[in-house]
Structure formats: structure tokens, C-alpha cells
């Protein structure tokens, strides 16, 4: 029996796509190898969001080349956003690659593997949702659900619209049915995935649908106890979606709302289609309807032309909002994006890193302060497994998406009540409340 090994880089959509790749390969009779060295088929699901992502991946690719030199029968496949962004060039620069495919072309991998063709092939036109392929879930009680592919926004820094193409939503009924089947298989938490989830459905025919409708329909499915989604766009964050967090029991008390920058002028040059006021207004609406909601974000520092005063506005927003967490990035120019052409205005690297340090300090301090509200409370935790730091303890997540390391006896996939003792910017600690086991 042939064996495959997949290495995944990048976002949750890629994690989802990799699960589908694995499911598809198993249906072709392959089995998963525990390590790359033992695989006949070495696959990479790549990301290209920042330059660092490219560099990291390429060193893995050379590792695969070394393995192929030892055993030339090995097949090397490269899928995902990096593959898409370098297209056929990949075969010129990395001639040991046998097959390359974009994010909308995972099924072509099967075609390649089952054909007798020995020549290298690339597949890059969007043809179908990876969500249609059989899946192989990494965790029994959690599933990714791809609700749309692609992105119609034009954020000037972002490579995704060019790697994942125009936005297409999956049919509403198909998604509801998919989640019903998942629930019957024991799934209790779903994460709805899209590049811009809250624009879901507006172009569906014959009947346009709203993202909030989808939240209602998924909430109504028996067995689904937690619904998460990522990522929404602040410009499309309508009141009905925010209300769903308050009204629907299974919709988690966490919203990841990517800010990117605090200055309206920078946001305009990023083509984010909202300004500082609109973002703050969305935060106020979330806090009004769902006071305990965790809000996390993404922030880019050192975007071309960002002045010290504009960066200070980002710090102001961080102070004002008090995010529960943030992913912070130094701007990195990406091929074929508008901002990559603002060369004359590139912010020097020393300035970028210095701003980054100040940003991280503010983000972490505010997140730590915010997290103190959990101390002394008893929270429902969905258990993932053993704690990463101390295998004698357990690790799980609250509805706020906070990681909790705790003492207890629960099994992975169980919901338990945990009394929270301490809180840092990153995680909580506590112990299982033995009096009140949840469900
Ligand atoms: N440089 C730096 N960060 C970027 N992101 C996207 N493109 C870039 C880029 N060119 C960040 C954004 C996005 C997150 C996934 O990655 O903050 O929300
Ligand atoms: Fe990376 Fe973006 Fe592609 Fe996800 S969609 S894999 S983050 S480039």
C-alpha cells in the first residue's frame, strides 16, 4: 500500500483543505505515513501570505528533494497558495516537483495519481470546492466546514484574491446537510470557513442567503454545541450577525475582527473599505449585544507610507478596544499586489520592528488585563487532550476561544466545567469542577 505525508502551512482554510486531501488519498487506497521519510507521496499544502511563509516552506521542499534523491520513485506534490502564486514557474525553479495545484484544484491530485502520466503537471484553475472531497478529521468532535472559496475584496497588501480567486459560496442546503451528517458522526463544534465569511450567500441563486441565516440553521442542528467562524470582514459585520452571538446558544462568544490598522488614511490605502470610526462602532455594537464577547484581531505594522502619527492611532485603538488577543504582522510586500508597488514609501525595517515591539507590548498588556475577568469564574471547556506543557494536566478551550490548562480527569471531546484560577494574555489555568460535569 502506498503511503502519503502532508505538511500544512498557513491558515485554517489550509488545515481544512489538507484534511480533504488526506480523505481523498485514503479513498484512493493510500494510507498516512507518520513521517515524511516513510512516504511514497510527499505533499505540501502551502501558504504565501508573507515572505517568511515562502522561505519556511522552501527549506522543507529541499528536504523532500533530498529524500527523493535517495528514492527517485517518490512523488513530490505542492498544493495551496504558494503553488498557485508561482504557477508553472514552480517546475522551472524546482524541477524535482512532480505535481503542483492551486487551492481550487485539490481533486486534480487524484487525477494525476491515477493517470499513467509521468510528466510533471500543474493545475491552477478554480474548479471545485475542496469541501466536496471526503474528509479526514484531525479531531473527532471538531470539524471545519468550508462555506465559500475565494475573495472579492481588493486589500492592497493581500495575495489571497490572486491565489484563491473570486468568491463563490456553497449552496445553503448543502452546508446544512453537511453539518447534520457531521453531528450524526459525533461532531460537537464546527468552524465555518471562508476568506470573508460574512459576505456568504449574497450572490447565491435562485435565492440569496445571509450569513446570519446560516448561523441560525446550523444552531438548530441537534448535537452542534459550538459554532465558530473565520474570518469575517469588519465592513460586512452586520447587526444580525452580532445578534446571533447573543441569541443563539451555540454561537461562541468570540469574534475575530481583523483591524489591520488604526488610522483611517492607512485603512484607505489598504482598501479595507472601513475607517477607524466604523471599526469602533462595530466593537461598540458587539459589546452592547454580547458584553462578555472576546474580540481578537489581526494588525499589520509598517504598511507603506505609515507615519509615526498613524501608527500611534493603531496603538490608540488597541488601548481603546482592549483586544483579547491579536496576531501582529510586519508588512511584507507580496507579488502581484497593489501595495508592493508603493516602493518609494516602504517603511525601513528598523522602524517596522521598533513599532512592532511597541504594538506587542500594548496588545499583550491589554489582553492580560482583559483576561482577568475570567479569574474566579467557572467556564465550560471543550477538552482537546493533554496540556502541551505538562502532560499530567489537560488542555481545552472556552467559548471565548481561550486556551485553558487545567487539572482534571476528562477525556478529549468532553465538555467540563473548569474553575479558573489564573489568567495571562495567552491562556488560563484552573481545575475541573467535579461537582458540575457538563453533559
Ligand atoms: N504583510 C503582512 N501581513 C499580511 N497579512 C496579509 N497580507 C499581509 C502582508 N502582505 C496579514 C493580515 C491578515 C492576516 C491573515 O495576515 O493581517 O489578516
Ligand atoms: Fe496562506 Fe492566505 Fe492562502 Fe491561507 S489563504 S494559505 S493564509 S495565503
Coordinates of C-alpha atoms and ligand atoms in Angstrom, one line a residue:
X1 CA 0.0 0.0 0.0
X2 CA 1.3 3.4 -0.9
X3 CA 1.8 6.0 1.8
X4 CA 1.5 9.8 1.9
X5 CA 2.6 12.5 4.2
X6 CA 1.2 16.0 4.2
X7 CA 2.8 19.1 5.7
X8 CA 0.4 22.0 6.1
X9 CA 1.3 25.7 6.2
X10 CA -0.9 28.8 6.6
X11 CA -4.5 29.3 7.7
X12 CA -7.4 27.3 8.9
X13 CA -8.7 27.0 5.4
X14 CA -5.4 25.2 4.5
X15 CA -5.9 22.9 7.5
X16 CA -9.3 22.1 6.2
X17 CA -8.0 21.6 2.6
X18 CA -5.3 19.2 4.0
X19 CA -7.9 17.1 5.8
X20 CA -9.8 16.8 2.5
X21 CA -6.5 15.9 0.7
X22 CA -6.0 13.1 3.2
X23 CA -9.5 11.9 2.9
X24 CA -9.2 11.8 -0.9
X25 CA -5.9 9.9 -0.8
X26 CA -7.4 7.4 1.6
X27 CA -10.3 6.8 -0.7
X28 CA -7.7 6.1 -3.4
X29 CA -6.2 3.4 -1.2
X30 CA -3.2 5.4 0.2
X31 CA -2.6 5.4 4.0
X32 CA -0.9 8.1 6.1
X33 CA 2.8 7.8 6.9
X34 CA 3.8 9.0 10.4
X35 CA 6.9 10.8 8.9
X36 CA 7.9 12.3 5.7
X37 CA 10.8 9.9 5.3
X38 CA 8.4 7.0 5.2
X39 CA 6.1 8.4 2.5
X40 CA 5.9 7.5 -1.2
X41 CA 4.0 10.6 -1.8
X42 CA 5.3 13.8 -0.1
X43 CA 2.8 16.6 -0.2
X44 CA 2.9 20.2 0.9
X45 CA -0.1 22.5 1.3
X46 CA 1.5 25.9 1.1
X47 CA 0.9 29.4 2.1
X48 CA 2.2 32.6 0.6
X49 CA 0.7 35.3 2.9
X50 CA 4.0 36.8 3.9
X51 CA 7.6 36.4 2.7
X52 CA 8.5 34.4 5.8
X53 CA 5.9 31.8 4.9
X54 CA 7.6 31.3 1.5
X55 CA 11.1 30.9 3.0
X56 CA 10.0 28.4 5.6
X57 CA 8.3 26.3 3.0
X58 CA 11.2 26.2 0.5
X59 CA 13.5 24.7 3.1
X60 CA 11.0 21.9 3.6
X61 CA 10.9 21.4 -0.1
X62 CA 14.6 20.9 -0.3
X63 CA 14.3 18.3 2.4
X64 CA 11.9 16.5 0.2
X65 CA 14.3 16.7 -2.7
X66 CA 17.0 15.0 -0.6
X67 CA 14.6 12.2 0.2
X68 CA 13.7 11.9 -3.5
X69 CA 17.4 11.6 -4.4
X70 CA 17.6 8.6 -2.1
X71 CA 14.5 7.1 -3.6
X72 CA 13.6 8.5 -7.1
X73 CA 10.3 6.7 -7.2
X74 CA 8.9 9.2 -4.6
X75 CA 6.4 11.7 -5.8
X76 CA 6.5 15.3 -4.6
X77 CA 3.3 17.4 -4.8
X78 CA 2.9 21.0 -3.9
X79 CA -0.6 22.5 -3.4
X80 CA -2.1 25.6 -2.0
X81 CA -1.4 29.3 -2.3
X82 CA 2.3 29.4 -2.8
X83 CA 1.9 26.9 -5.6
X84 CA -0.8 29.0 -7.2
X85 CA 1.2 32.2 -6.9
X86 CA 4.2 30.8 -8.7
X87 CA 2.3 28.6 -11.1
X88 CA 4.2 26.9 -13.8
X89 CA 7.4 28.6 -12.7
X90 CA 7.5 26.0 -9.9
X91 CA 8.6 23.3 -12.4
X92 CA 11.4 25.5 -13.7
X93 CA 12.7 26.5 -10.3
X94 CA 12.1 23.2 -8.6
X95 CA 12.4 20.6 -11.3
X96 CA 12.0 17.7 -8.8
X97 CA 8.4 18.7 -8.2
X98 CA 6.0 16.2 -9.9
X99 CA 2.7 17.8 -9.4
X100 CA 1.5 21.3 -8.4
X101 CA -2.0 22.5 -7.9
X102 CA -3.9 25.6 -6.6
X103 CA -6.4 25.7 -3.7
X104 CA -9.3 25.1 -6.1
X105 CA -7.7 22.1 -7.7
X106 CA -7.1 19.5 -5.0
X107 CA -9.2 16.9 -6.8
X108 CA -6.8 17.1 -9.7
X109 CA -4.2 15.5 -7.5
X110 CA -6.3 12.3 -7.7
X111 CA -6.5 12.6 -11.4
X112 CA -2.7 12.9 -11.6
X113 CA -2.1 10.0 -9.2
X114 CA -4.4 7.7 -11.1
X115 CA -3.1 8.5 -14.6
X116 CA -0.1 6.8 -16.1
X117 CA 1.4 10.2 -16.9
X118 CA 5.0 10.5 -15.7
X119 CA 5.4 14.1 -16.7
X120 CA 5.1 16.9 -14.3
X121 CA 1.8 18.6 -14.2
X122 CA 0.3 21.8 -12.9
X123 CA -3.4 22.5 -12.2
X124 CA -4.4 26.1 -11.4
X125 CA -8.0 27.0 -12.5
X126 CA -10.6 27.1 -9.8
X127 CA -12.9 24.1 -10.5
X128 CA -14.5 23.0 -7.3
X129 CA -14.7 23.3 -3.5
X130 CA -12.3 21.3 -1.5
X131 CA -15.3 20.9 0.8
X132 CA -16.8 18.5 -1.6
X133 CA -14.0 16.0 -1.2
X134 CA -14.1 13.3 1.5
X135 CA -12.5 14.5 4.8
X136 CA -10.3 13.0 7.4
X137 CA -10.8 14.9 10.7
X138 CA -7.8 15.6 12.9
X139 CA -10.2 15.8 16.0
X140 CA -13.3 13.6 16.3
X141 CA -15.5 16.3 17.8
X142 CA -14.4 19.3 15.7
X143 CA -14.9 19.8 12.0
X144 CA -14.1 22.6 9.5
X145 CA -16.8 23.5 7.1
X146 CA -15.9 25.4 4.0
X147 CA -18.8 27.8 3.3
X148 CA -17.1 29.7 0.5
X149 CA -14.0 29.9 -1.6
X150 CA -12.1 32.9 -2.8
X151 CA -12.3 36.6 -2.0
X152 CA -13.8 39.6 -3.9
X153 CA -12.1 42.2 -1.8
X154 CA -9.1 44.1 -3.0
X155 CA -7.0 44.7 0.1
X156 CA -3.9 46.2 -1.4
X157 CA -1.4 44.1 0.7
X158 CA -3.0 40.7 0.2
X159 CA -2.1 37.9 -2.1
X160 CA -5.2 35.8 -1.4
X161 CA -7.6 37.2 -4.0
X162 CA -5.0 36.2 -6.6
X163 CA -4.3 32.8 -5.2
X164 CA -7.9 31.8 -4.3
X165 CA -9.8 33.6 -7.0
X166 CA -13.3 35.2 -7.0
X167 CA -15.6 34.4 -4.2
X168 CA -18.1 31.6 -4.6
X169 CA -20.5 30.4 -1.9
X170 CA -21.5 26.8 -1.4
X171 CA -25.3 26.2 -1.5
X172 CA -27.1 26.8 1.8
X173 CA -29.0 23.4 1.9
X174 CA -25.8 21.5 1.1
X175 CA -24.0 23.1 4.0
X176 CA -26.8 22.5 6.5
X177 CA -26.9 18.8 5.3
X178 CA -23.2 18.5 5.7
X179 CA -23.3 19.7 9.3
X180 CA -26.2 17.4 10.0
X181 CA -24.1 14.5 8.9
X182 CA -21.1 15.7 10.9
X183 CA -23.4 16.0 14.0
X184 CA -24.6 12.4 13.5
X185 CA -20.9 11.3 13.4
X186 CA -20.3 12.9 16.8
X187 CA -19.0 16.4 15.9
X188 CA -20.0 19.0 18.5
X189 CA -18.0 22.0 17.3
X190 CA -17.9 23.4 13.8
X191 CA -15.8 26.2 12.4
X192 CA -17.3 27.8 9.3
X193 CA -14.5 28.8 7.0
X194 CA -14.3 31.4 4.3
X195 CA -11.9 34.2 3.3
X196 CA -14.8 36.6 4.0
X197 CA -17.4 34.6 5.8
X198 CA -19.9 37.3 6.5
X199 CA -20.4 38.1 2.8
X200 CA -21.5 34.5 2.4
X201 CA -24.5 33.9 0.2
X202 CA -25.2 37.3 -1.3
X203 CA -24.7 36.0 -4.8
X204 CA -26.4 32.6 -4.4
X205 CA -29.1 31.9 -6.9
X206 CA -32.0 31.5 -7.1
X207 CA -32.2 32.8 -3.6
X208 CA -29.6 34.9 -2.0
X209 CA -28.8 34.0 1.6
X210 CA -27.3 35.8 4.6
X211 CA -24.5 34.6 6.8
X212 CA -26.7 35.1 9.9
X213 CA -29.3 32.7 8.3
X214 CA -26.6 30.1 8.1
X215 CA -25.7 30.6 11.7
X216 CA -29.4 30.1 12.7
X217 CA -29.7 27.0 10.6
X218 CA -26.6 25.4 12.0
X219 CA -27.5 26.3 15.5
X220 CA -30.8 24.4 15.1
X221 CA -29.0 21.1 14.3
X222 CA -29.1 18.8 17.3
X223 CA -25.7 17.9 18.7
X224 CA -23.9 21.0 17.5
X225 CA -22.9 22.8 20.6
X226 CA -20.3 25.3 19.4
X227 CA -20.2 27.3 16.2
X228 CA -17.1 29.4 15.3
X229 CA -16.3 31.1 12.1
X230 CA -13.3 32.8 10.5
X231 CA -12.7 35.3 9.2
X232 CA -15.4 38.0 9.0
X233 CA -14.7 41.4 7.4
X234 CA -15.4 44.4 9.6
X235 CA -17.2 46.2 6.7
X236 CA -19.7 43.3 6.4
X237 CA -20.2 42.8 10.2
X238 CA -23.9 43.5 10.3
X239 CA -26.1 43.7 13.4
X240 CA -27.9 40.4 12.6
X241 CA -24.6 38.5 12.7
X242 CA -23.7 40.2 16.0
X243 CA -27.1 39.5 17.5
X244 CA -26.7 35.8 16.5
X245 CA -23.9 35.6 19.1
X246 CA -26.4 36.9 21.8
X247 CA -29.4 34.9 20.6
X248 CA -28.1 31.5 19.6
X249 CA -26.7 29.3 22.3
X250 CA -24.1 27.5 20.2
X251 CA -22.6 30.6 18.5
X252 CA -19.4 31.2 20.5
X253 CA -18.7 34.3 22.5
X254 CA -15.7 35.2 20.3
X255 CA -15.3 37.3 17.2
X256 CA -12.1 37.6 15.3
X257 CA -12.4 41.0 13.7
X258 CA -9.3 42.0 11.7
X259 CA -8.4 45.6 12.3
X260 CA -5.2 45.8 10.2
X261 CA -4.5 49.5 11.1
X262 CA -6.0 52.1 13.4
X263 CA -5.6 55.1 11.0
X264 CA -8.4 55.8 8.5
X265 CA -5.9 57.1 6.0
X266 CA -3.8 53.8 6.1
X267 CA -7.0 51.8 6.0
X268 CA -8.0 53.6 2.9
X269 CA -4.6 52.9 1.2
X270 CA -5.1 49.3 2.3
X271 CA -8.5 49.4 0.6
X272 CA -10.2 48.0 3.6
X273 CA -13.5 49.9 2.9
X274 CA -14.0 51.0 6.5
X275 CA -12.3 53.6 8.7
X276 CA -11.4 53.8 12.4
X277 CA -14.9 55.1 13.4
X278 CA -16.7 52.3 11.6
X279 CA -14.5 49.7 13.3
X280 CA -15.0 51.2 16.7
X281 CA -18.7 51.4 16.0
X282 CA -18.7 47.6 15.3
X283 CA -16.8 46.9 18.5
X284 CA -19.4 49.0 20.4
X285 CA -22.3 47.1 18.9
X286 CA -20.6 43.8 19.8
X287 CA -20.1 44.9 23.4
X288 CA -23.7 46.2 23.6
X289 CA -25.2 42.8 22.5
X290 CA -22.6 40.4 23.8
X291 CA -20.8 42.1 26.7
X292 CA -18.6 39.2 27.5
X293 CA -17.6 38.5 23.9
X294 CA -13.9 38.0 23.3
X295 CA -12.6 40.1 20.4
X296 CA -9.4 39.3 18.7
X297 CA -7.8 40.8 15.7
X298 CA -5.0 41.0 13.1
X299 CA -2.8 44.1 12.8
X300 CA -0.2 45.0 10.2
X301 CA 2.6 47.4 11.1
X302 CA 4.8 49.4 8.8
X303 CA 2.4 49.4 5.8
X304 CA 4.0 51.6 3.1
X305 CA 3.7 55.3 3.9
X306 CA 2.6 54.6 7.6
X307 CA 3.8 57.7 9.6
X308 CA 4.6 57.7 13.3
X309 CA 1.3 59.5 14.0
X310 CA -0.7 57.0 12.0
X311 CA 1.0 54.1 13.8
X312 CA 0.1 55.9 17.1
X313 CA -3.5 55.6 16.0
X314 CA -3.2 51.9 15.8
X315 CA -1.9 51.9 19.4
X316 CA -4.8 54.1 20.4
X317 CA -7.3 51.6 19.0
X318 CA -5.5 48.8 20.8
X319 CA -5.8 50.7 24.0
X320 CA -9.4 51.6 23.5
X321 CA -10.7 48.2 22.4
X322 CA -8.7 46.0 24.7
X323 CA -8.5 43.0 22.4
X324 CA -8.5 39.6 24.0
X325 CA -5.6 38.7 21.6
X326 CA -4.1 39.8 18.4
X327 CA -1.9 38.4 15.6
X328 CA 0.6 41.1 14.7
X329 CA 2.5 41.2 11.4
X330 CA 5.2 43.3 9.9
X331 CA 4.1 44.4 6.4
X332 CA 5.7 42.2 3.7
X333 CA 5.4 43.0 0.0
X334 CA 3.7 40.3 -2.0
X335 CA 4.0 39.6 -5.7
X336 CA 1.1 41.0 -7.8
X337 CA -0.4 43.1 -5.1
X338 CA -1.1 46.8 -5.3
X339 CA 0.9 47.8 -2.2
X340 CA 4.0 46.0 -3.5
X341 CA 4.3 48.9 -5.9
X342 CA 4.4 51.6 -3.2
X343 CA 8.2 51.0 -3.2
X344 CA 9.0 54.7 -2.6
X345 CA 7.1 54.7 0.6
X346 CA 8.4 51.4 2.2
X347 CA 8.9 51.9 5.9
X348 CA 12.5 51.0 6.9
X349 CA 12.8 47.6 8.6
X350 CA 14.3 49.1 11.8
X351 CA 11.2 51.3 12.1
X352 CA 8.9 48.4 11.4
X353 CA 10.5 46.2 14.1
X354 CA 10.6 49.1 16.6
X355 CA 6.8 49.7 16.0
X356 CA 6.2 46.0 16.3
X357 CA 7.7 45.9 19.8
X358 CA 5.5 48.8 21.0
X359 CA 2.5 47.2 19.5
X360 CA 3.1 43.8 21.0
X361 CA 3.6 45.4 24.4
X362 CA 0.3 47.1 24.2
X363 CA -1.6 44.1 22.8
X364 CA -0.2 41.7 25.5
X365 CA -0.8 44.1 28.4
X366 CA -4.4 44.8 27.3
X367 CA -5.1 41.1 26.7
X368 CA -3.7 40.2 30.1
X369 CA -5.9 42.8 31.7
X370 CA -9.0 41.6 29.8
X371 CA -8.3 38.0 30.8
X372 CA -8.5 38.8 34.5
X373 CA -12.3 38.9 34.1
X374 CA -12.3 35.1 33.9
X375 CA -10.5 34.6 37.2
X376 CA -12.8 33.1 39.8
X377 CA -15.4 32.1 37.3
X378 CA -16.4 28.6 36.3
X379 CA -16.3 28.1 32.5
X380 CA -17.3 25.4 30.1
X381 CA -14.3 23.9 28.5
X382 CA -14.2 21.5 25.5
X383 CA -11.3 19.2 26.2
X384 CA -8.6 18.9 23.4
X385 CA -6.2 16.5 25.1
X386 CA -3.2 16.7 27.4
X387 CA -1.6 20.1 28.1
X388 CA 1.4 20.9 25.9
X389 CA 3.5 22.0 28.9
X390 CA 2.5 19.4 31.4
X391 CA 1.1 16.1 30.1
X392 CA -0.3 15.4 33.6
X393 CA -2.8 18.2 33.0
X394 CA -5.5 18.8 30.4
X395 CA -5.9 21.4 27.7
X396 CA -9.1 22.8 26.2
X397 CA -10.9 25.9 25.1
X398 CA -13.7 28.1 26.4
X399 CA -16.4 29.7 24.3
X400 CA -14.1 32.8 24.2
X401 CA -11.5 30.6 22.4
X402 CA -9.2 31.0 25.4
X403 CA -6.9 28.0 26.0
X404 CA -7.2 26.6 29.5
X405 CA -4.6 24.3 31.0
X406 CA -6.2 22.5 33.9
X407 CA -6.2 19.6 36.4
X408 CA -8.9 17.1 35.7
X409 CA -9.9 13.7 34.6
X410 CA -12.0 14.4 31.5
X411 CA -11.4 12.7 28.1
X412 CA -10.8 14.6 24.8
X413 CA -14.0 15.7 23.3
X414 CA -15.8 16.1 26.6
X415 CA -17.3 19.4 27.9
X416 CA -16.3 20.1 31.5
X417 CA -16.7 22.9 34.0
X418 CA -13.4 24.5 35.0
X419 CA -12.8 26.9 37.9
X420 CA -10.4 29.5 36.6
X421 CA -7.5 30.4 38.9
X422 CA -5.1 32.4 36.9
X423 CA -5.0 34.3 33.6
X424 CA -2.2 35.6 31.3
X425 CA -2.5 37.3 28.0
X426 CA -2.3 33.9 26.2
X427 CA -4.1 31.3 28.4
X428 CA -5.9 30.4 31.6
X429 CA -5.3 27.8 34.3
X430 CA -7.7 26.1 36.6
X431 CA -9.1 22.9 37.8
X432 CA -12.0 20.7 36.8
X433 CA -15.0 21.4 39.0
X434 CA -16.0 17.8 40.0
X435 CA -19.4 19.0 41.3
X436 CA -20.7 20.1 38.0
X437 CA -19.8 17.9 35.0
X438 CA -21.5 19.4 31.9
X439 CA -23.4 17.0 29.7
Ligands
LIG1 N1 2.1 41.6 5.0 C1 1.8 41.4 6.3 N2 0.7 40.9 6.8 C2 -0.2 40.4 6.0 N3 -1.4 39.9 6.2 C3 -1.9 39.6 5.0 N4 -1.1 40.0 4.0 C4 0.0 40.6 4.6 C5 1.2 41.2 4.1 N5 1.4 41.3 2.8 C6 -2.0 39.6 7.5 C7 -3.3 40.3 7.7 C8 -4.3 39.2 7.6 C9 -3.5 38.0 8.2 C10 -4.0 36.7 7.8 O1 -2.2 38.2 7.6 O2 -3.3 40.9 9.0 O3 -5.5 39.4 8.3
LIG2 FE1 -1.9 31.5 3.4 FE2 -3.8 33.2 2.8 FE3 -3.5 31.1 1.3 FE4 -4.4 30.8 3.8 S1 -5.5 31.9 2.1 S2 -2.9 29.5 2.9 S3 -3.2 32.4 4.9 S4 -2.1 32.7 1.5

